[in-house]
């Protein structure tokens, strides 16, 4: 059953996942929102404010030439008004309509912010299309292009758009004052815009000398101090809110409340970075893109505190170090991390052009700030952001008490707390096995029903893939498919998901999963075994074995329980062609101009069929990024199980 966000049923399900403290906090928020409807205080007078959080001398000169070239190319495209957001090409960025969604043709309604039904696409449009330009990360790119080239056209466009946005989006009015993550990321963008425009003669009059800018900066911080994400919603959103608040309070510390806002934000950042991160360093949402987002936000926040001389708790740097080491551990040979859980292409700080590798950039920054380890993969690409952050962040060399931090001596393969295991074989064989928790906090907002799923890559090419996310709002059938059990490389019983959904960002029952065995120390054979109890009186257990000599992956699915219908799905990457005959699929693809192949021997006890690009219902799709999808082949075997039954699949690489 589809549950529409904002409906009575959705609110009841959402309320059932909250504890008493969260309910009390939300009641207080509701009272405050009603009071703020009629009480809008003026920002305090801060005449004479000065911006001092500038880049150290020589920082811009350290930007690699090829990274600068990509940046300027992207800035020129933006200057011409061209941009792509979530698969929608836009040419309206010369003079943006800040409330217009070009995807649906709708404009978000005006009015008191908390009255705007932003979850309703019929009333507002695609909220992601409306919000994304107003994160102003395209303006950080233009500001960075000015810093690199000195070309004032970039600075003038930034100033024009900021003045337009400030005039069009009065505090607490309209759709851009609804969500804290948007305010937090926007503040972080403004800090970097001011920093990167520091050499431009108009920078001071645009920011600290501009009453409209001061009003906006103050009201953004007042909002974030009043309405933090709470309880079951305290995921990556609360980290973005704290990072933006900390950055603004440090760099724009001009207001009577700045010290309090700064200190509160730093405490929140420390608490929620720890809370959002396993001790192994992986993000608790088990959604890899949010690992990247939180790491970017954390590094940017620490940069602001260090630039302002504000002491940062040692635990903050330790969490960011662990996150960076964990990222280095899980990427494949082409620096691609797992495609796990939700992904919406969100970034914390953008100062690079198209073609810059996000994950290589994060590892390069980690190397500059923490130092790489001998087992880290080699990063050959360049970026703009690394030298900028490295110029501000104080290098981390210990635990704050003079003791060196213990880091992994060898590349980790099993993250017990996250239930994530990576098996590696010759020729770039990479296999991620999922035996972890369903998701983070009671609603597990960004989780998928993917217990015991797996991804397999060969030299960075998706062979057995995680199809991705595609969408959040407005398309319930597609949202349901991409986070369903059938939408992953795992086994489904009775046509139902392992975990029960209560809405597009809400799970009311979570499958319980546990890893039973992991053996990765033997270079000849690696093994993994786990099971889950998401289907009540039936248990699904999966064993995976990777043999190096034969370059063969063996998967055994065991089902114990009463008679049930079963569907076993294997999703092939978009580059992989399949010739299915009976229960054998010949797979072929091309990598760097070379033909590659594999044979997938499927369980003979099931009836197999290939699906591609089907829409009613959706099946056979791959989403390379948010808002984008393309047909891909999915192999589905159907049958029944009764008592104890095993299904064996063998994937053998040939070239």
PDB file of N, CA and C in Angstrom, residues 31-110:
ATOM      1  N   UNK A  31       4.894  24.847  18.376  1.00  0.00           N
ATOM      2  CA  UNK A  31       4.523  26.074  19.086  1.00  0.00           C
ATOM      3  C   UNK A  31       5.379  27.238  18.606  1.00  0.00           C
ATOM      4  N   UNK A  32       6.662  26.982  18.432  1.00  0.00           N
ATOM      5  CA  UNK A  32       7.588  28.035  18.005  1.00  0.00           C
ATOM      6  C   UNK A  32       7.250  28.509  16.589  1.00  0.00           C
ATOM      7  N   UNK A  33       6.908  27.587  15.707  1.00  0.00           N
ATOM      8  CA  UNK A  33       6.551  27.968  14.343  1.00  0.00           C
ATOM      9  C   UNK A  33       5.317  28.859  14.320  1.00  0.00           C
ATOM     10  N   UNK A  34       4.357  28.551  15.162  1.00  0.00           N
ATOM     11  CA  UNK A  34       3.156  29.394  15.218  1.00  0.00           C
ATOM     12  C   UNK A  34       3.489  30.785  15.736  1.00  0.00           C
ATOM     13  N   UNK A  35       4.384  30.850  16.721  1.00  0.00           N
ATOM     14  CA  UNK A  35       4.761  32.146  17.267  1.00  0.00           C
ATOM     15  C   UNK A  35       5.556  32.950  16.250  1.00  0.00           C
ATOM     16  N   UNK A  36       6.419  32.283  15.511  1.00  0.00           N
ATOM     17  CA  UNK A  36       7.246  32.975  14.528  1.00  0.00           C
ATOM     18  C   UNK A  36       6.436  33.484  13.333  1.00  0.00           C
ATOM     19  N   UNK A  37       5.247  32.956  13.131  1.00  0.00           N
ATOM     20  CA  UNK A  37       4.422  33.397  12.018  1.00  0.00           C
ATOM     21  C   UNK A  37       4.193  34.909  12.065  1.00  0.00           C
ATOM     22  N   UNK A  38       4.029  35.435  13.279  1.00  0.00           N
ATOM     23  CA  UNK A  38       3.717  36.863  13.422  1.00  0.00           C
ATOM     24  C   UNK A  38       4.847  37.672  14.035  1.00  0.00           C
ATOM     25  N   UNK A  39       5.864  36.996  14.591  1.00  0.00           N
ATOM     26  CA  UNK A  39       6.967  37.712  15.243  1.00  0.00           C
ATOM     27  C   UNK A  39       8.240  37.481  14.441  1.00  0.00           C
ATOM     28  N   UNK A  40       8.700  38.498  13.736  1.00  0.00           N
ATOM     29  CA  UNK A  40       9.904  38.393  12.921  1.00  0.00           C
ATOM     30  C   UNK A  40      10.860  39.515  13.318  1.00  0.00           C
ATOM     31  N   UNK A  41      11.721  39.270  14.277  1.00  0.00           N
ATOM     32  CA  UNK A  41      12.615  40.329  14.751  1.00  0.00           C
ATOM     33  C   UNK A  41      13.613  40.746  13.679  1.00  0.00           C
ATOM     34  N   UNK A  42      14.071  41.947  13.789  1.00  0.00           N
ATOM     35  CA  UNK A  42      15.067  42.465  12.850  1.00  0.00           C
ATOM     36  C   UNK A  42      16.456  41.997  13.270  1.00  0.00           C
ATOM     37  N   UNK A  43      17.312  41.789  12.293  1.00  0.00           N
ATOM     38  CA  UNK A  43      18.694  41.423  12.583  1.00  0.00           C
ATOM     39  C   UNK A  43      19.387  42.574  13.296  1.00  0.00           C
ATOM     40  N   UNK A  44      20.269  42.271  14.238  1.00  0.00           N
ATOM     41  CA  UNK A  44      20.961  43.340  14.965  1.00  0.00           C
ATOM     42  C   UNK A  44      21.887  44.139  14.057  1.00  0.00           C
ATOM     43  N   UNK A  45      22.145  45.359  14.436  1.00  0.00           N
ATOM     44  CA  UNK A  45      23.037  46.241  13.678  1.00  0.00           C
ATOM     45  C   UNK A  45      24.478  45.840  13.978  1.00  0.00           C
ATOM     46  N   UNK A  46      25.212  45.502  12.935  1.00  0.00           N
ATOM     47  CA  UNK A  46      26.620  45.112  13.115  1.00  0.00           C
ATOM     48  C   UNK A  46      27.502  45.972  12.204  1.00  0.00           C
ATOM     49  N   UNK A  47      27.265  47.239  12.203  1.00  0.00           N
ATOM     50  CA  UNK A  47      28.052  48.170  11.396  1.00  0.00           C
ATOM     51  C   UNK A  47      29.538  48.020  11.721  1.00  0.00           C
ATOM     52  N   UNK A  48      30.327  47.979  10.675  1.00  0.00           N
ATOM     53  CA  UNK A  48      31.773  47.860  10.867  1.00  0.00           C
ATOM     54  C   UNK A  48      32.286  46.438  10.852  1.00  0.00           C
ATOM     55  N   UNK A  49      31.428  45.461  10.525  1.00  0.00           N
ATOM     56  CA  UNK A  49      31.869  44.065  10.465  1.00  0.00           C
ATOM     57  C   UNK A  49      32.945  43.891   9.398  1.00  0.00           C
ATOM     58  N   UNK A  50      33.882  43.011   9.701  1.00  0.00           N
ATOM     59  CA  UNK A  50      34.971  42.724   8.767  1.00  0.00           C
ATOM     60  C   UNK A  50      35.095  41.223   8.580  1.00  0.00           C
ATOM     61  N   UNK A  51      35.440  40.814   7.372  1.00  0.00           N
ATOM     62  CA  UNK A  51      35.653  39.396   7.079  1.00  0.00           C
ATOM     63  C   UNK A  51      37.144  39.102   7.148  1.00  0.00           C
ATOM     64  N   UNK A  52      37.527  38.202   8.018  1.00  0.00           N
ATOM     65  CA  UNK A  52      38.955  37.902   8.208  1.00  0.00           C
ATOM     66  C   UNK A  52      39.306  36.449   7.896  1.00  0.00           C
ATOM     67  N   UNK A  53      38.308  35.613   7.577  1.00  0.00           N
ATOM     68  CA  UNK A  53      38.561  34.182   7.366  1.00  0.00           C
ATOM     69  C   UNK A  53      39.026  33.920   5.939  1.00  0.00           C
ATOM     70  N   UNK A  54      40.139  34.545   5.574  1.00  0.00           N
ATOM     71  CA  UNK A  54      40.632  34.471   4.199  1.00  0.00           C
ATOM     72  C   UNK A  54      41.555  33.275   4.030  1.00  0.00           C
ATOM     73  N   UNK A  55      41.810  32.923   2.787  1.00  0.00           N
ATOM     74  CA  UNK A  55      42.750  31.850   2.489  1.00  0.00           C
ATOM     75  C   UNK A  55      44.180  32.318   2.729  1.00  0.00           C
ATOM     76  N   UNK A  56      45.044  31.450   3.237  1.00  0.00           N
ATOM     77  CA  UNK A  56      46.451  31.822   3.393  1.00  0.00           C
ATOM     78  C   UNK A  56      47.082  32.161   2.045  1.00  0.00           C
ATOM     79  N   UNK A  57      48.072  33.004   2.083  1.00  0.00           N
ATOM     80  CA  UNK A  57      48.775  33.390   0.859  1.00  0.00           C
ATOM     81  C   UNK A  57      49.329  32.154   0.157  1.00  0.00           C
ATOM     82  N   UNK A  58      49.216  32.128  -1.149  1.00  0.00           N
ATOM     83  CA  UNK A  58      49.760  31.030  -1.937  1.00  0.00           C
ATOM     84  C   UNK A  58      48.813  29.869  -2.151  1.00  0.00           C
ATOM     85  N   UNK A  59      47.620  29.894  -1.522  1.00  0.00           N
ATOM     86  CA  UNK A  59      46.709  28.755  -1.635  1.00  0.00           C
ATOM     87  C   UNK A  59      46.222  28.563  -3.065  1.00  0.00           C
ATOM     88  N   UNK A  60      45.775  29.631  -3.696  1.00  0.00           N
ATOM     89  CA  UNK A  60      45.241  29.513  -5.051  1.00  0.00           C
ATOM     90  C   UNK A  60      46.326  29.051  -6.024  1.00  0.00           C
ATOM     91  N   UNK A  61      47.552  29.472  -5.784  1.00  0.00           N
ATOM     92  CA  UNK A  61      48.651  29.056  -6.666  1.00  0.00           C
ATOM     93  C   UNK A  61      48.895  27.559  -6.589  1.00  0.00           C
ATOM     94  N   UNK A  62      48.439  26.919  -5.522  1.00  0.00           N
ATOM     95  CA  UNK A  62      48.647  25.479  -5.352  1.00  0.00           C
ATOM     96  C   UNK A  62      47.603  24.639  -6.083  1.00  0.00           C
ATOM     97  N   UNK A  63      46.594  25.286  -6.667  1.00  0.00           N
ATOM     98  CA  UNK A  63      45.573  24.545  -7.414  1.00  0.00           C
ATOM     99  C   UNK A  63      46.206  23.966  -8.678  1.00  0.00           C
ATOM    100  N   UNK A  64      46.102  22.656  -8.903  1.00  0.00           N
ATOM    101  CA  UNK A  64      46.710  22.054 -10.103  1.00  0.00           C
ATOM    102  C   UNK A  64      46.117  22.637 -11.376  1.00  0.00           C
ATOM    103  N   UNK A  65      46.947  22.862 -12.403  1.00  0.00           N
ATOM    104  CA  UNK A  65      46.455  23.499 -13.636  1.00  0.00           C
ATOM    105  C   UNK A  65      45.303  22.760 -14.306  1.00  0.00           C
ATOM    106  N   UNK A  66      45.343  21.420 -14.334  1.00  0.00           N
ATOM    107  CA  UNK A  66      44.264  20.702 -15.013  1.00  0.00           C
ATOM    108  C   UNK A  66      42.954  20.809 -14.238  1.00  0.00           C
ATOM    109  N   UNK A  67      43.028  20.844 -12.904  1.00  0.00           N
ATOM    110  CA  UNK A  67      41.825  21.043 -12.102  1.00  0.00           C
ATOM    111  C   UNK A  67      41.267  22.442 -12.315  1.00  0.00           C
ATOM    112  N   UNK A  68      42.161  23.434 -12.397  1.00  0.00           N
ATOM    113  CA  UNK A  68      41.716  24.810 -12.663  1.00  0.00           C
ATOM    114  C   UNK A  68      41.063  24.916 -14.035  1.00  0.00           C
ATOM    115  N   UNK A  69      41.601  24.196 -15.005  1.00  0.00           N
ATOM    116  CA  UNK A  69      41.032  24.227 -16.355  1.00  0.00           C
ATOM    117  C   UNK A  69      39.610  23.664 -16.356  1.00  0.00           C
ATOM    118  N   UNK A  70      39.391  22.542 -15.666  1.00  0.00           N
ATOM    119  CA  UNK A  70      38.047  21.967 -15.578  1.00  0.00           C
ATOM    120  C   UNK A  70      37.097  22.922 -14.864  1.00  0.00           C
ATOM    121  N   UNK A  71      37.600  23.572 -13.816  1.00  0.00           N
ATOM    122  CA  UNK A  71      36.790  24.527 -13.072  1.00  0.00           C
ATOM    123  C   UNK A  71      36.333  25.673 -13.968  1.00  0.00           C
ATOM    124  N   UNK A  72      37.247  26.260 -14.703  1.00  0.00           N
ATOM    125  CA  UNK A  72      36.914  27.410 -15.550  1.00  0.00           C
ATOM    126  C   UNK A  72      35.948  26.996 -16.659  1.00  0.00           C
ATOM    127  N   UNK A  73      36.131  25.804 -17.198  1.00  0.00           N
ATOM    128  CA  UNK A  73      35.217  25.316 -18.225  1.00  0.00           C
ATOM    129  C   UNK A  73      33.797  25.207 -17.678  1.00  0.00           C
ATOM    130  N   UNK A  74      33.669  24.675 -16.471  1.00  0.00           N
ATOM    131  CA  UNK A  74      32.355  24.564 -15.841  1.00  0.00           C
ATOM    132  C   UNK A  74      31.786  25.951 -15.542  1.00  0.00           C
ATOM    133  N   UNK A  75      32.630  26.857 -15.068  1.00  0.00           N
ATOM    134  CA  UNK A  75      32.166  28.212 -14.750  1.00  0.00           C
ATOM    135  C   UNK A  75      31.666  28.929 -16.002  1.00  0.00           C
ATOM    136  N   UNK A  76      32.320  28.710 -17.125  1.00  0.00           N
ATOM    137  CA  UNK A  76      31.869  29.343 -18.364  1.00  0.00           C
ATOM    138  C   UNK A  76      30.506  28.803 -18.791  1.00  0.00           C
ATOM    139  N   UNK A  77      30.295  27.515 -18.583  1.00  0.00           N
ATOM    140  CA  UNK A  77      28.995  26.930 -18.898  1.00  0.00           C
ATOM    141  C   UNK A  77      27.914  27.539 -18.002  1.00  0.00           C
ATOM    142  N   UNK A  78      28.229  27.709 -16.730  1.00  0.00           N
ATOM    143  CA  UNK A  78      27.280  28.317 -15.797  1.00  0.00           C
ATOM    144  C   UNK A  78      27.028  29.777 -16.161  1.00  0.00           C
ATOM    145  N   UNK A  79      28.075  30.464 -16.571  1.00  0.00           N
ATOM    146  CA  UNK A  79      27.934  31.872 -16.946  1.00  0.00           C
ATOM    147  C   UNK A  79      26.983  32.025 -18.132  1.00  0.00           C
ATOM    148  N   UNK A  80      26.980  31.016 -18.996  1.00  0.00           N
ATOM    149  CA  UNK A  80      26.073  31.027 -20.145  1.00  0.00           C
ATOM    150  C   UNK A  80      24.664  30.589 -19.764  1.00  0.00           C
ATOM    151  N   UNK A  81      24.465  30.219 -18.500  1.00  0.00           N
ATOM    152  CA  UNK A  81      23.138  29.858 -18.016  1.00  0.00           C
ATOM    153  C   UNK A  81      22.810  28.389 -18.076  1.00  0.00           C
ATOM    154  N   UNK A  82      23.799  27.545 -18.426  1.00  0.00           N
ATOM    155  CA  UNK A  82      23.533  26.126 -18.628  1.00  0.00           C
ATOM    156  C   UNK A  82      23.939  25.308 -17.401  1.00  0.00           C
ATOM    157  N   UNK A  83      23.073  24.374 -17.015  1.00  0.00           N
ATOM    158  CA  UNK A  83      23.351  23.516 -15.876  1.00  0.00           C
ATOM    159  C   UNK A  83      22.477  22.281 -15.996  1.00  0.00           C
ATOM    160  N   UNK A  84      22.881  21.208 -15.364  1.00  0.00           N
ATOM    161  CA  UNK A  84      22.050  20.003 -15.306  1.00  0.00           C
ATOM    162  C   UNK A  84      21.842  19.624 -13.848  1.00  0.00           C
ATOM    163  N   UNK A  85      20.596  19.473 -13.458  1.00  0.00           N
ATOM    164  CA  UNK A  85      20.268  19.008 -12.116  1.00  0.00           C
ATOM    165  C   UNK A  85      19.413  17.751 -12.221  1.00  0.00           C
ATOM    166  N   UNK A  86      19.956  16.655 -11.749  1.00  0.00           N
ATOM    167  CA  UNK A  86      19.207  15.403 -11.629  1.00  0.00           C
ATOM    168  C   UNK A  86      18.562  14.992 -12.952  1.00  0.00           C
ATOM    169  N   UNK A  87      19.364  15.052 -14.004  1.00  0.00           N
ATOM    170  CA  UNK A  87      18.901  14.602 -15.303  1.00  0.00           C
ATOM    171  C   UNK A  87      18.122  15.624 -16.094  1.00  0.00           C
ATOM    172  N   UNK A  88      17.882  16.807 -15.549  1.00  0.00           N
ATOM    173  CA  UNK A  88      17.139  17.860 -16.252  1.00  0.00           C
ATOM    174  C   UNK A  88      18.122  18.933 -16.709  1.00  0.00           C
ATOM    175  N   UNK A  89      18.224  19.122 -18.026  1.00  0.00           N
ATOM    176  CA  UNK A  89      19.095  20.158 -18.576  1.00  0.00           C
ATOM    177  C   UNK A  89      18.372  21.494 -18.505  1.00  0.00           C
ATOM    178  N   UNK A  90      19.059  22.481 -17.968  1.00  0.00           N
ATOM    179  CA  UNK A  90      18.448  23.797 -17.807  1.00  0.00           C
ATOM    180  C   UNK A  90      19.310  24.853 -18.496  1.00  0.00           C
ATOM    181  N   UNK A  91      18.628  25.845 -19.053  1.00  0.00           N
ATOM    182  CA  UNK A  91      19.342  26.963 -19.688  1.00  0.00           C
ATOM    183  C   UNK A  91      18.851  28.288 -19.134  1.00  0.00           C
ATOM    184  N   UNK A  92      18.305  28.244 -17.907  1.00  0.00           N
ATOM    185  CA  UNK A  92      17.679  29.431 -17.315  1.00  0.00           C
ATOM    186  C   UNK A  92      18.490  30.028 -16.177  1.00  0.00           C
ATOM    187  N   UNK A  93      19.784  29.697 -16.114  1.00  0.00           N
ATOM    188  CA  UNK A  93      20.546  30.125 -14.952  1.00  0.00           C
ATOM    189  C   UNK A  93      21.136  31.529 -15.105  1.00  0.00           C
ATOM    190  N   UNK A  94      20.898  32.175 -16.224  1.00  0.00           N
ATOM    191  CA  UNK A  94      21.331  33.571 -16.323  1.00  0.00           C
ATOM    192  C   UNK A  94      20.483  34.435 -15.397  1.00  0.00           C
ATOM    193  N   UNK A  95      19.189  34.141 -15.374  1.00  0.00           N
ATOM    194  CA  UNK A  95      18.264  34.901 -14.524  1.00  0.00           C
ATOM    195  C   UNK A  95      17.286  33.911 -13.887  1.00  0.00           C
ATOM    196  N   UNK A  96      17.668  33.246 -12.813  1.00  0.00           N
ATOM    197  CA  UNK A  96      16.855  32.143 -12.281  1.00  0.00           C
ATOM    198  C   UNK A  96      15.544  32.622 -11.655  1.00  0.00           C
ATOM    199  N   UNK A  97      14.523  31.787 -11.817  1.00  0.00           N
ATOM    200  CA  UNK A  97      13.297  31.910 -11.043  1.00  0.00           C
ATOM    201  C   UNK A  97      13.465  30.929  -9.891  1.00  0.00           C
ATOM    202  N   UNK A  98      13.674  31.429  -8.696  1.00  0.00           N
ATOM    203  CA  UNK A  98      14.112  30.601  -7.571  1.00  0.00           C
ATOM    204  C   UNK A  98      13.050  29.611  -7.084  1.00  0.00           C
ATOM    205  N   UNK A  99      11.817  29.773  -7.500  1.00  0.00           N
ATOM    206  CA  UNK A  99      10.746  28.878  -7.041  1.00  0.00           C
ATOM    207  C   UNK A  99      10.169  28.033  -8.167  1.00  0.00           C
ATOM    208  N   UNK A 100      10.825  28.016  -9.320  1.00  0.00           N
ATOM    209  CA  UNK A 100      10.296  27.318 -10.490  1.00  0.00           C
ATOM    210  C   UNK A 100      10.949  25.960 -10.654  1.00  0.00           C
ATOM    211  N   UNK A 101      10.114  24.962 -10.973  1.00  0.00           N
ATOM    212  CA  UNK A 101      10.592  23.617 -11.273  1.00  0.00           C
ATOM    213  C   UNK A 101      10.421  23.355 -12.765  1.00  0.00           C
ATOM    214  N   UNK A 102      11.499  23.324 -13.539  1.00  0.00           N
ATOM    215  CA  UNK A 102      11.372  23.113 -14.980  1.00  0.00           C
ATOM    216  C   UNK A 102      10.923  21.703 -15.342  1.00  0.00           C
ATOM    217  N   UNK A 103      11.067  20.778 -14.421  1.00  0.00           N
ATOM    218  CA  UNK A 103      10.674  19.388 -14.703  1.00  0.00           C
ATOM    219  C   UNK A 103       9.161  19.259 -14.832  1.00  0.00           C
ATOM    220  N   UNK A 104       8.424  19.886 -13.923  1.00  0.00           N
ATOM    221  CA  UNK A 104       6.954  19.801 -13.941  1.00  0.00           C
ATOM    222  C   UNK A 104       6.298  21.070 -14.461  1.00  0.00           C
ATOM    223  N   UNK A 105       7.067  22.157 -14.554  1.00  0.00           N
ATOM    224  CA  UNK A 105       6.503  23.433 -14.967  1.00  0.00           C
ATOM    225  C   UNK A 105       5.759  24.161 -13.865  1.00  0.00           C
ATOM    226  N   UNK A 106       5.914  23.690 -12.639  1.00  0.00           N
ATOM    227  CA  UNK A 106       5.193  24.304 -11.524  1.00  0.00           C
ATOM    228  C   UNK A 106       6.096  25.267 -10.755  1.00  0.00           C
ATOM    229  N   UNK A 107       5.431  26.216 -10.074  1.00  0.00           N
ATOM    230  CA  UNK A 107       6.129  27.124  -9.165  1.00  0.00           C
ATOM    231  C   UNK A 107       5.654  26.835  -7.755  1.00  0.00           C
ATOM    232  N   UNK A 108       6.590  26.787  -6.832  1.00  0.00           N
ATOM    233  CA  UNK A 108       6.220  26.584  -5.430  1.00  0.00           C
ATOM    234  C   UNK A 108       5.415  27.781  -4.939  1.00  0.00           C
ATOM    235  N   UNK A 109       4.348  27.559  -4.190  1.00  0.00           N
ATOM    236  CA  UNK A 109       3.525  28.675  -3.711  1.00  0.00           C
ATOM    237  C   UNK A 109       4.267  29.520  -2.695  1.00  0.00           C
ATOM    238  N   UNK A 110       3.868  30.775  -2.602  1.00  0.00           N
ATOM    239  CA  UNK A 110       4.438  31.715  -1.639  1.00  0.00           C
ATOM    240  C   UNK A 110       3.662  31.603  -0.339  1.00  0.00           C
TER     241      UNK A 110
END
